[in-house]
mmCIF file of C-alpha atoms in Angstrom:
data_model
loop_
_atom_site.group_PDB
_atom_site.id
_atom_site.type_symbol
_atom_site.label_atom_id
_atom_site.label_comp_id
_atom_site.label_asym_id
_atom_site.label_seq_id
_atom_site.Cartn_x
_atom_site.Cartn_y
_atom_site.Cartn_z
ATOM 1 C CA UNK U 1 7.118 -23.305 35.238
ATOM 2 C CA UNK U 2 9.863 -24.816 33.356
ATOM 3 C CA UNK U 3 8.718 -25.252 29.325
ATOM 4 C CA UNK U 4 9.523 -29.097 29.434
ATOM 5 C CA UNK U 5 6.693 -29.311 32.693
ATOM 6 C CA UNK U 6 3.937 -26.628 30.770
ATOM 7 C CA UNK U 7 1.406 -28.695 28.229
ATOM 8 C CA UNK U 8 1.515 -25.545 25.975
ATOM 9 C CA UNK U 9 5.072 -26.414 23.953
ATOM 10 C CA UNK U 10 4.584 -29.953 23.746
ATOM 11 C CA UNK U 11 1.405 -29.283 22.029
ATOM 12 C CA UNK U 12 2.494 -26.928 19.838
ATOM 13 C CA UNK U 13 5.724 -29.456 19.107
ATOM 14 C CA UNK U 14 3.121 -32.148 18.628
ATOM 15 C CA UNK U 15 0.598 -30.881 16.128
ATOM 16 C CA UNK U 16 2.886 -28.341 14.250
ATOM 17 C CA UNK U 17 5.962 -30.391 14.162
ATOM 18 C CA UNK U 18 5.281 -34.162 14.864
ATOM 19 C CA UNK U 19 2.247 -35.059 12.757
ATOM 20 C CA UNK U 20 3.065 -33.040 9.721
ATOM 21 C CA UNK U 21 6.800 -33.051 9.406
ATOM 22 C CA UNK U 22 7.853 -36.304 10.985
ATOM 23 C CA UNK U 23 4.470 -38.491 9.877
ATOM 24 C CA UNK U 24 3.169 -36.814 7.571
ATOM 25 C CA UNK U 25 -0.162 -37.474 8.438
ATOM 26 C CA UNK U 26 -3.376 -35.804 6.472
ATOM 27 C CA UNK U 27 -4.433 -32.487 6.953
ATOM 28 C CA UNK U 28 -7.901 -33.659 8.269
ATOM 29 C CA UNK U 29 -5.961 -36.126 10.768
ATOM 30 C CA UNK U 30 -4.226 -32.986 11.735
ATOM 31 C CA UNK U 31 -8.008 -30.774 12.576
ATOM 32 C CA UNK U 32 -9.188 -34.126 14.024
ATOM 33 C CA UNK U 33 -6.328 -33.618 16.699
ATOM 34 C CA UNK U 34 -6.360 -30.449 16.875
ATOM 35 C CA UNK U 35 -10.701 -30.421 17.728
ATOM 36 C CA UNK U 36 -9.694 -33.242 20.205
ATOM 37 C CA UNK U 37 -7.117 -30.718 22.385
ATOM 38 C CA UNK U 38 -9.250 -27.512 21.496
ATOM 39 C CA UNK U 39 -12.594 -29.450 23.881
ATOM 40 C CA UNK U 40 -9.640 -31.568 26.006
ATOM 41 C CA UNK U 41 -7.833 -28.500 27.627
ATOM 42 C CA UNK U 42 -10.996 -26.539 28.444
ATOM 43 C CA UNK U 43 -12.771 -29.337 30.034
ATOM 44 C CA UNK U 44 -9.276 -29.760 32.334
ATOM 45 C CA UNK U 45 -8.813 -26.149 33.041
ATOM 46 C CA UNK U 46 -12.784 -26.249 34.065
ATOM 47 C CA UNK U 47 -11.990 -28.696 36.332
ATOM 48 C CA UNK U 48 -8.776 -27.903 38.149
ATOM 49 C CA UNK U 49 -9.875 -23.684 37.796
ATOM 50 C CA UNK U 50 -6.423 -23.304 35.752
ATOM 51 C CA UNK U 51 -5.873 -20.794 33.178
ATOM 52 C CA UNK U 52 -5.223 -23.491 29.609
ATOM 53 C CA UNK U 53 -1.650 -21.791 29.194
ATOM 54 C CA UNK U 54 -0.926 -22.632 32.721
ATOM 55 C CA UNK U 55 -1.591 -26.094 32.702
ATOM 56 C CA UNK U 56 1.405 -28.627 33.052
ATOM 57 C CA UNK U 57 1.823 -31.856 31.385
ATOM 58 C CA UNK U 58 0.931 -33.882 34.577
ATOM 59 C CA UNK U 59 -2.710 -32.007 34.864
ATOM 60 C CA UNK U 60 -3.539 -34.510 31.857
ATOM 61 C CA UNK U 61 -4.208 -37.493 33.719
ATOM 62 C CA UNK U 62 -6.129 -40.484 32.995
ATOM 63 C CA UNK U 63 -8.722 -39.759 35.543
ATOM 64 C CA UNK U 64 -9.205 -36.389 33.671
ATOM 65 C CA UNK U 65 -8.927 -37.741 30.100
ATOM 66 C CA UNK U 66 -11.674 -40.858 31.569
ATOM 67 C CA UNK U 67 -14.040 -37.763 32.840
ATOM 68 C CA UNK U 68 -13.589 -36.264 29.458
ATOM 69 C CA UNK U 69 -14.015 -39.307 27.260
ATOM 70 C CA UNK U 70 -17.148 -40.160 29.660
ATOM 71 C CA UNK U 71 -18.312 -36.383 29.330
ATOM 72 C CA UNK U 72 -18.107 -36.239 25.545
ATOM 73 C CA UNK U 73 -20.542 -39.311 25.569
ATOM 74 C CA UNK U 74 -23.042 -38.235 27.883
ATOM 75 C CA UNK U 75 -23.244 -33.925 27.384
ATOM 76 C CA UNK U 76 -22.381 -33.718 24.358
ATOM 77 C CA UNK U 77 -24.093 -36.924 22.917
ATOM 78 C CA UNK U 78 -20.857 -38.273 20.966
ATOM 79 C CA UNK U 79 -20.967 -42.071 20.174
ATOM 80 C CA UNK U 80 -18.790 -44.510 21.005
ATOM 81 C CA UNK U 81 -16.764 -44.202 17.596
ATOM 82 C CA UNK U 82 -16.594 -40.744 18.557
ATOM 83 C CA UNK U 83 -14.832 -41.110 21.675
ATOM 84 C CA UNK U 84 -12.245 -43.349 20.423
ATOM 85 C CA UNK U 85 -11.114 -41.305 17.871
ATOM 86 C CA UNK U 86 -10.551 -38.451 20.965
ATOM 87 C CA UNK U 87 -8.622 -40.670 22.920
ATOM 88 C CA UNK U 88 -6.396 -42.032 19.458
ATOM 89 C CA UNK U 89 -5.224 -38.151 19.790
ATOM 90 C CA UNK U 90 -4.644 -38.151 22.703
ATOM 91 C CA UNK U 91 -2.976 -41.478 22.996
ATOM 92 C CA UNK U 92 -0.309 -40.221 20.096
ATOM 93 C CA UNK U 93 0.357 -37.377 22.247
ATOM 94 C CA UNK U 94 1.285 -39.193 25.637
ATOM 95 C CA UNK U 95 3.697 -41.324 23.343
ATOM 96 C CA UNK U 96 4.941 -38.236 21.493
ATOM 97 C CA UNK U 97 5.788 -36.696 24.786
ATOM 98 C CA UNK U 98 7.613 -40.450 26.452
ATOM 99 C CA UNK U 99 9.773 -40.417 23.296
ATOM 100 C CA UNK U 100 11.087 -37.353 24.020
ATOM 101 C CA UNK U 101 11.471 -36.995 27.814
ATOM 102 C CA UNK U 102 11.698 -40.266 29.616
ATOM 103 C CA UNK U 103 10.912 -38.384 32.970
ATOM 104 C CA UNK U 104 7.113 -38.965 31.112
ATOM 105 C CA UNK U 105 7.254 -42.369 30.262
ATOM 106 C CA UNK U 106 5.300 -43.352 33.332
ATOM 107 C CA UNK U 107 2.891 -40.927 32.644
ATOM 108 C CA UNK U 108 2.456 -42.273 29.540
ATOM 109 C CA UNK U 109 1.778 -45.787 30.651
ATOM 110 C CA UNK U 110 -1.518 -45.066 32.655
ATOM 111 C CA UNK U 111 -2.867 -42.388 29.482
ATOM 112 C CA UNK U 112 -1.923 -45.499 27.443
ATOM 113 C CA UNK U 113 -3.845 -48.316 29.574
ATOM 114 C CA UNK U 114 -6.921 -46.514 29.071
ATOM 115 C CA UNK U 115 -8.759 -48.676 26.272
ATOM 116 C CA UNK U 116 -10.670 -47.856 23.420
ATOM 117 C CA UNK U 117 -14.672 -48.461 23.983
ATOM 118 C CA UNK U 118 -16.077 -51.357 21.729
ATOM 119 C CA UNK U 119 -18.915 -50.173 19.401
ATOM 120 C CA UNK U 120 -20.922 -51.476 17.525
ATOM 121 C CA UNK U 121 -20.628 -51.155 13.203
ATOM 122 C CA UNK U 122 -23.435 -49.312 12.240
ATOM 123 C CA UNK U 123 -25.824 -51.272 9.543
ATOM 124 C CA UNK U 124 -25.151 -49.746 6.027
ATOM 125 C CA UNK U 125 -27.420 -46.736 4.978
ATOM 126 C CA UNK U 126 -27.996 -46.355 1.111
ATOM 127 C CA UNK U 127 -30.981 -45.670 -1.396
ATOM 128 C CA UNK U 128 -32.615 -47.417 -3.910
ATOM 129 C CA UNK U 129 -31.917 -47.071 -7.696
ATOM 130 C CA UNK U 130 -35.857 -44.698 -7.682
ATOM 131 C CA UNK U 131 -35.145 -43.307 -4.570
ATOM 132 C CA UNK U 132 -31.507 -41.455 -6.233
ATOM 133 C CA UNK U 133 -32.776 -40.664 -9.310
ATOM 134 C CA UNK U 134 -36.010 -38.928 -7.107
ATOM 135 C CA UNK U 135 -33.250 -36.694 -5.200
ATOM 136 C CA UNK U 136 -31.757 -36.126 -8.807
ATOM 137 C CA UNK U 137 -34.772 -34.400 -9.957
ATOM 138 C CA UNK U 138 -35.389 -31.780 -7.081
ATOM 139 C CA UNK U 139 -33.071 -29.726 -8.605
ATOM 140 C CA UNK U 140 -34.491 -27.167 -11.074
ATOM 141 C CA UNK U 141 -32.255 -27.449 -14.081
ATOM 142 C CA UNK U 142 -34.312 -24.616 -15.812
ATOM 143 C CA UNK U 143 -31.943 -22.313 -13.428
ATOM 144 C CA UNK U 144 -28.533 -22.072 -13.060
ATOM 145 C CA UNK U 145 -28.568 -22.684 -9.299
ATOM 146 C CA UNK U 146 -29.928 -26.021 -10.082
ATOM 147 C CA UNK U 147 -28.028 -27.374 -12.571
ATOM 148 C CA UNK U 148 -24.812 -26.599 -10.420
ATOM 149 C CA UNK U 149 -26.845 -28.016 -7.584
ATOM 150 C CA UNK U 150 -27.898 -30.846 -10.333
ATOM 151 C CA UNK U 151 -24.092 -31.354 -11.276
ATOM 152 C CA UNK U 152 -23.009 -32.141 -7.809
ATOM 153 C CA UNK U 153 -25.231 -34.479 -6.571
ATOM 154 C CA UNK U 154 -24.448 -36.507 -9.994
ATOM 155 C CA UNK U 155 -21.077 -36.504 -9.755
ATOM 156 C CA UNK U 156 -21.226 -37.607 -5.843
ATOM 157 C CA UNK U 157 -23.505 -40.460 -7.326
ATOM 158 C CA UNK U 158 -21.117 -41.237 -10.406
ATOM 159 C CA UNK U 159 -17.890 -41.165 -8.404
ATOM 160 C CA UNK U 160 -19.073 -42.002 -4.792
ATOM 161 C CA UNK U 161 -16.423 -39.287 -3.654
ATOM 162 C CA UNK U 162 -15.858 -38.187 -0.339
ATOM 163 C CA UNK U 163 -17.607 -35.035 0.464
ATOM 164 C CA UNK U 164 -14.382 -33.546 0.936
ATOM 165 C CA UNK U 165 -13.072 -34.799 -2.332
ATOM 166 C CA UNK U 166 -15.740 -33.120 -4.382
ATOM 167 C CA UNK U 167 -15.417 -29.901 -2.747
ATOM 168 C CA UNK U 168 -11.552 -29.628 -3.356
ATOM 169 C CA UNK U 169 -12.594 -30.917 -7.117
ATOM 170 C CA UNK U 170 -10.355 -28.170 -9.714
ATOM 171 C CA UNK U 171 -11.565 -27.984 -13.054
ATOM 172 C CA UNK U 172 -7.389 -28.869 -13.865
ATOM 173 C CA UNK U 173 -8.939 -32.123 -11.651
ATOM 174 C CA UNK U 174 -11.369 -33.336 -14.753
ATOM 175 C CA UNK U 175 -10.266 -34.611 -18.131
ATOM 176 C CA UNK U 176 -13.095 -34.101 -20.233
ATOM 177 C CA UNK U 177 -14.522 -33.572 -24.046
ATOM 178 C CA UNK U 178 -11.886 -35.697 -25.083
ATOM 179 C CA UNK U 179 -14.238 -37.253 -28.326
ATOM 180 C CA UNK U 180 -11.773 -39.570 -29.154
ATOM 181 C CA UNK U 181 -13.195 -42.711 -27.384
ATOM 182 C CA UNK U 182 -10.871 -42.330 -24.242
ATOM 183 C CA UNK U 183 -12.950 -42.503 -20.822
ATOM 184 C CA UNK U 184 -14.046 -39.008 -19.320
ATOM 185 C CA UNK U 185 -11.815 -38.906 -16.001
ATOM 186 C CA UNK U 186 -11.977 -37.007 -12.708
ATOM 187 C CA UNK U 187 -8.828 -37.073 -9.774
ATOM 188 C CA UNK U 188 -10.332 -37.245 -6.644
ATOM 189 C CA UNK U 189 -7.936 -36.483 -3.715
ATOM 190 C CA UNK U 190 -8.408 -38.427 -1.274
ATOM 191 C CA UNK U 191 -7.316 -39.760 2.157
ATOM 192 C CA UNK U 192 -3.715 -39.404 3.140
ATOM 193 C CA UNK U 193 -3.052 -38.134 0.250
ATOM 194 C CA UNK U 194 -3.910 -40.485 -1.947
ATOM 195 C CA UNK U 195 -4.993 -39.753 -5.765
ATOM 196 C CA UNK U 196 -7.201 -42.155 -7.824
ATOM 197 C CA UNK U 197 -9.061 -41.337 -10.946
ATOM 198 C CA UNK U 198 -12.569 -42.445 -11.554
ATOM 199 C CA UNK U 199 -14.336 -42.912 -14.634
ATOM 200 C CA UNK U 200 -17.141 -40.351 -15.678
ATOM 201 C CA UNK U 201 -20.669 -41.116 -17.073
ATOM 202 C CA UNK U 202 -21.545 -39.675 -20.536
ATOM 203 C CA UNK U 203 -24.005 -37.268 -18.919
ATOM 204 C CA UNK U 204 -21.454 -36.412 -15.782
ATOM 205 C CA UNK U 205 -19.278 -35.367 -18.529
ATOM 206 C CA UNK U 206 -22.152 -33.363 -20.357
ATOM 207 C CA UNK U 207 -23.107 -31.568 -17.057
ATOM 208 C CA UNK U 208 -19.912 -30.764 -15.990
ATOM 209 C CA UNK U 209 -18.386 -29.438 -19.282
ATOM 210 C CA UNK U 210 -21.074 -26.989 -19.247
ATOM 211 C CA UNK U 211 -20.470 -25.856 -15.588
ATOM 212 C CA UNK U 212 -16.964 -24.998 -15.953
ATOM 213 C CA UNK U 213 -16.831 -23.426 -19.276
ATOM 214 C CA UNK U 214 -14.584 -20.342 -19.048
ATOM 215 C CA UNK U 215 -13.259 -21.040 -15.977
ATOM 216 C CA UNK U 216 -9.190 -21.417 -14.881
ATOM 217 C CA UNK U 217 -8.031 -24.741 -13.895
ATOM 218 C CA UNK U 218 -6.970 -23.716 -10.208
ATOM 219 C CA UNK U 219 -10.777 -22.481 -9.838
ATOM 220 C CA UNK U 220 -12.994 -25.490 -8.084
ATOM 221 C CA UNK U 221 -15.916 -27.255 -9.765
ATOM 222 C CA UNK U 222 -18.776 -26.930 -7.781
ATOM 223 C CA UNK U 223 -20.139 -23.077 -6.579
ATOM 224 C CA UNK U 224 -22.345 -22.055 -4.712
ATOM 225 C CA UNK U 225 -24.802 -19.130 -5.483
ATOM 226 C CA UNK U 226 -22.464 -16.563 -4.526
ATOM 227 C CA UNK U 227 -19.713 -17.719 -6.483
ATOM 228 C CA UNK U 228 -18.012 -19.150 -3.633
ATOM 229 C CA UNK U 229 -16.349 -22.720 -3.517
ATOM 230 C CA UNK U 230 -18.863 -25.347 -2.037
ATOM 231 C CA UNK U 231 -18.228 -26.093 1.730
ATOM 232 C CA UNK U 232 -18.468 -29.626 3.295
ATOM 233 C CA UNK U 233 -21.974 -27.925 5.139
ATOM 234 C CA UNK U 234 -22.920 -26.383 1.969
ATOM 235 C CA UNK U 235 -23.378 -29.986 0.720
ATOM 236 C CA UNK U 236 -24.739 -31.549 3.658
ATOM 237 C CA UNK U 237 -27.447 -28.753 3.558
ATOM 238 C CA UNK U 238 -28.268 -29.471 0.076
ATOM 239 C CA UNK U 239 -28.489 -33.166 -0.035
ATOM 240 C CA UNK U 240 -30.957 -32.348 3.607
ATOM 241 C CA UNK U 241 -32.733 -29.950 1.082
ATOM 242 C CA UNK U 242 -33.219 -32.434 -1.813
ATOM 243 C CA UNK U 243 -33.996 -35.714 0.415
ATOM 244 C CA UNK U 244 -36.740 -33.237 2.091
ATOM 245 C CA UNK U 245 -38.353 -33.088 -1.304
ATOM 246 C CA UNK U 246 -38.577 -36.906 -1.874
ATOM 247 C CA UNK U 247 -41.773 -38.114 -0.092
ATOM 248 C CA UNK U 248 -40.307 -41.671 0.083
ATOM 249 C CA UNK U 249 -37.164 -40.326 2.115
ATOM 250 C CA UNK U 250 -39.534 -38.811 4.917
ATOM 251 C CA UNK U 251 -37.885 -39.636 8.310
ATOM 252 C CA UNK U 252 -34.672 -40.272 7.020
ATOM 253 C CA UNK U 253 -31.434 -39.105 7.600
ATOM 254 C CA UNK U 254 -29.354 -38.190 3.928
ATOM 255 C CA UNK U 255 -26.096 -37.252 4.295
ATOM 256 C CA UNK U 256 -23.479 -37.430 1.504
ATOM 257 C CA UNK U 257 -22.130 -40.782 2.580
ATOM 258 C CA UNK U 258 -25.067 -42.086 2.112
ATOM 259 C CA UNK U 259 -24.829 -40.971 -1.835
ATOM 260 C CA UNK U 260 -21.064 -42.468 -1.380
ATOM 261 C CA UNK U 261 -22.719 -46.055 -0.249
ATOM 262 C CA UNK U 262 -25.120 -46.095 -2.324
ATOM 263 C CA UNK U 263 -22.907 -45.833 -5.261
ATOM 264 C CA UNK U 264 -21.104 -49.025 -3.669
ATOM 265 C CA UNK U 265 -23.910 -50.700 -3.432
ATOM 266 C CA UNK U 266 -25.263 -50.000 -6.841
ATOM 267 C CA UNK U 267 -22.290 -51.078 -8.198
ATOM 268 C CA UNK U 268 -21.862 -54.437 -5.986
ATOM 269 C CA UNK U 269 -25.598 -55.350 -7.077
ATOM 270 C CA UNK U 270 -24.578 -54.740 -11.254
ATOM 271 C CA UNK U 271 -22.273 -57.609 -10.517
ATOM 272 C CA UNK U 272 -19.038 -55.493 -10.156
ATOM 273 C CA UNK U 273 -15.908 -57.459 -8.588
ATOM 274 C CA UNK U 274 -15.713 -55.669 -5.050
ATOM 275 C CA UNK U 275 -11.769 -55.405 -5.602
ATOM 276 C CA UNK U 276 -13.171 -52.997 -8.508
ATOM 277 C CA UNK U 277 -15.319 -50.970 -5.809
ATOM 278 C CA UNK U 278 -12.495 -50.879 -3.590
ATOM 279 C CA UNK U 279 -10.349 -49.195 -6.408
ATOM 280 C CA UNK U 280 -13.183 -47.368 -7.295
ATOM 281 C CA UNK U 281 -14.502 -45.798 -3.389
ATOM 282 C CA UNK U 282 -10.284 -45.520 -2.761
ATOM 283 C CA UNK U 283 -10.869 -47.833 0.171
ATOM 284 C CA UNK U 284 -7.004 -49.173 0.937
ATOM 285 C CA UNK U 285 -7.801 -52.666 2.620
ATOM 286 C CA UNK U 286 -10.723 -54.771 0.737
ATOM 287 C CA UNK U 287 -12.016 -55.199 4.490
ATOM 288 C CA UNK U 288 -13.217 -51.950 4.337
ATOM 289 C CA UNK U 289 -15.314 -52.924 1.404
ATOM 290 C CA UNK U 290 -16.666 -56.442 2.276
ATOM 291 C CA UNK U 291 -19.619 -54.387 4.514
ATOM 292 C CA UNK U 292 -21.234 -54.004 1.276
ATOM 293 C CA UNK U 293 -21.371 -57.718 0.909
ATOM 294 C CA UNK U 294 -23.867 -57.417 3.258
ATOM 295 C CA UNK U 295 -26.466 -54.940 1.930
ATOM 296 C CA UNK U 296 -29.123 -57.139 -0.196
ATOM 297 C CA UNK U 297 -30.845 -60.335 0.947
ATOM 298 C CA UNK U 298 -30.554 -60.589 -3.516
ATOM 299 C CA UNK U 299 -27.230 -61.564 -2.891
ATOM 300 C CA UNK U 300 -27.335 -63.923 -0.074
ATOM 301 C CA UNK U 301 -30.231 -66.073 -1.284
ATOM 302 C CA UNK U 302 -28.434 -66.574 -4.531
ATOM 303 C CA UNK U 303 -25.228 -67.622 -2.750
ATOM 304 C CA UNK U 304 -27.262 -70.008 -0.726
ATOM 305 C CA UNK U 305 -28.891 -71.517 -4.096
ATOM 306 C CA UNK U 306 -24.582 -71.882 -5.383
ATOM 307 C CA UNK U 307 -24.300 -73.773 -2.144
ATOM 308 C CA UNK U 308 -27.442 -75.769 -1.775
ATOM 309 C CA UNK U 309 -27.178 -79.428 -0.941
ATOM 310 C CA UNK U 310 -29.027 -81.382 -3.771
ATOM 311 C CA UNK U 311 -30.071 -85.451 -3.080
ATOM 312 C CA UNK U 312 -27.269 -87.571 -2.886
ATOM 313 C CA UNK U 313 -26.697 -89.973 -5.311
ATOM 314 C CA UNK U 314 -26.359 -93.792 -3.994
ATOM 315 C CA UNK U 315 -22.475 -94.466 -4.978
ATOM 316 C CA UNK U 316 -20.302 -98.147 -5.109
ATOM 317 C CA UNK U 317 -18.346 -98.628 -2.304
ATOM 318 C CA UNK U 318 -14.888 -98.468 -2.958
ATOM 319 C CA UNK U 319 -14.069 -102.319 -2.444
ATOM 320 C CA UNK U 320 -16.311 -102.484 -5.611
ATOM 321 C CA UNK U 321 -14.380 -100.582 -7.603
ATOM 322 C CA UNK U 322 -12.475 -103.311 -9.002
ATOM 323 C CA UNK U 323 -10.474 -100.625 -11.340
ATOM 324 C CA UNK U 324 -8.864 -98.819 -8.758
ATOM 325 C CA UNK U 325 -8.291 -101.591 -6.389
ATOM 326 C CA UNK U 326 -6.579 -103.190 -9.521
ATOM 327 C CA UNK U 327 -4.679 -99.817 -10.011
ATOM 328 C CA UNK U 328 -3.464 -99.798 -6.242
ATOM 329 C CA UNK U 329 -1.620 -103.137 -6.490
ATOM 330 C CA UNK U 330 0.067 -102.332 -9.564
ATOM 331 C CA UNK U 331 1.519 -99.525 -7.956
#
């Protein structure tokens, strides 16, 4: 089969070449793409019984990408959200391939018409001010394990980082024990590539100066037990560990966004501008932080009292205004 007809060097062309070099896209863009073709060609070669390195471009079509999109819903339980994000990748991919060989461009019409499924925001999860500082305490700080384990799930609540962006933290990342009144700062590395620093809490600062004393400033902040940088699962398991501990969390689901948006909303109830949470989550468009306009019933009966209609005051009509009419003619 000639290589411009097989799927196999347009993929490769794709995610090696196009989305790194050419748009320089972020490396978890680049997995999320890559996840998307690793269930995609599978689920094709399933159902035409084709071996994946025989399969040509053509075998992608939207009837097959529509069973896919409508099989990663119902077998594998994916949500709508879920499913969009699939067909984005595979969307960039039909117009990756058009750009390159017209003979595809029709082919890359009907992949293109097929339209992203509308779902529904989800309502803001986040905990209450008792319910953190519960989690905070699980940790046994009379061990090392827990003050490591006490250090990260402070510094997720100080910085409302990304769970990604604490666990790629270096200690070269933190400017610390500076004890000359300048703010304690931590880098956080973030989406697309994107660095902002956030400001540290006295006892962040306290915790984390003792956690990585000695250590190189290429080696990464948070450990786990066996010395080992902390995986995105590590900290999913230990934030499910702590919240399991907090009788007011029972039936819950805590997850380290949750920790992110409750930061936000901690910060949006102190009276912070939300242009300053924006700056501070590394949000890029303030629309992604105007949800969190929306997480208190605090802040909406007090905007209702700003805007509340008092009794109207009886006022002259304006042909009694002798003044202005007096004003008008001399005009």
């Amino acid at each position: 089969m000639p290589e411009l007809l097989t799927l196999g060097p347009w993929l490769r062309r794709f995610l090696c070449e196009h989305i790194v070099t050419e748009r320089n896209l972020a490396r978890n863009t680049g997995k999320s793409y890559r996840d998307t073709f690793s269930l995609l060609l599978p689920f094709i070669s399933g159902k035409l019984r084709k071996p994946v390195d025989r399969l040509a471009v053509r075998d992608l079509t939207s009837r097959h990408v529509l069973q896919f999109l409508a099989h990663l819903e119902e077998e594998r339980g994916c949500s709508a959200r879920t499913r969009n994000q699939r067909l984005a990748a595979i969307r960039a991919f039909a117009r990756f391939v058009a750009s390159r060989d017209p003979a595809h461009v029709e082919w890359c019409g009907h992949i293109r018409a097929i339209a992203p499924k509308k779902s529904m925001p989800q309502p803001v999860g986040w905990l209450a001010r008792a319910e953190m500082e519960a989690m905070l305490a699980v940790p046994d700080r009379k061990t090392a394990r827990g003050r490591s384990e006490y250090a990260l799930l402070l510094f997720l609540y100080n910085t409302g980082a990304r769970v990604s962006e604490a666990t790629q933290l270096k200690v070269g990342d933190l400017q610390i024990g500076r004890g000359n009144g300048g703010h304690d700062l931590a880098a956080l590395h973030g989406k697309g590539g994107r660095t902002r620093q956030c400001p540290l809490w006295p006892e962040t600062e306290r915790v984390l100066a003792s956690e990585i004393m000695g250590r190189a400033a290429e080696d990464a902040v948070f450990v786990s037990r066996l010395g080992k940088p902390f995986t995105r699962f590590g900290v999913y398991r230990l934030i499910e560990r702590c919240a399991a501990r907090v009788p007011e969390l029972a039936g819950r689901t805590i997850t380290p966004h949750i920790i992110r948006h409750t930061t936000a909303c901690h910060l949006v109830l102190a009276g912070v501008d939300i242009n300053t949470v924006r700056a501070w989550l590394g949000h890029v468009s303030i629309s992604t932080t105007n949800i969190y306009a929306e997480i208190d019933l605090t802040l909406k009966a007090r905007a209702v009292a700003l805007c509340e209609i008092g009794q109207s005051k009886p006022g002259r009509s304006w042909k009694e205004d002798k003044d202005l009419m007096a004003f008008l003619k001399s005009l």
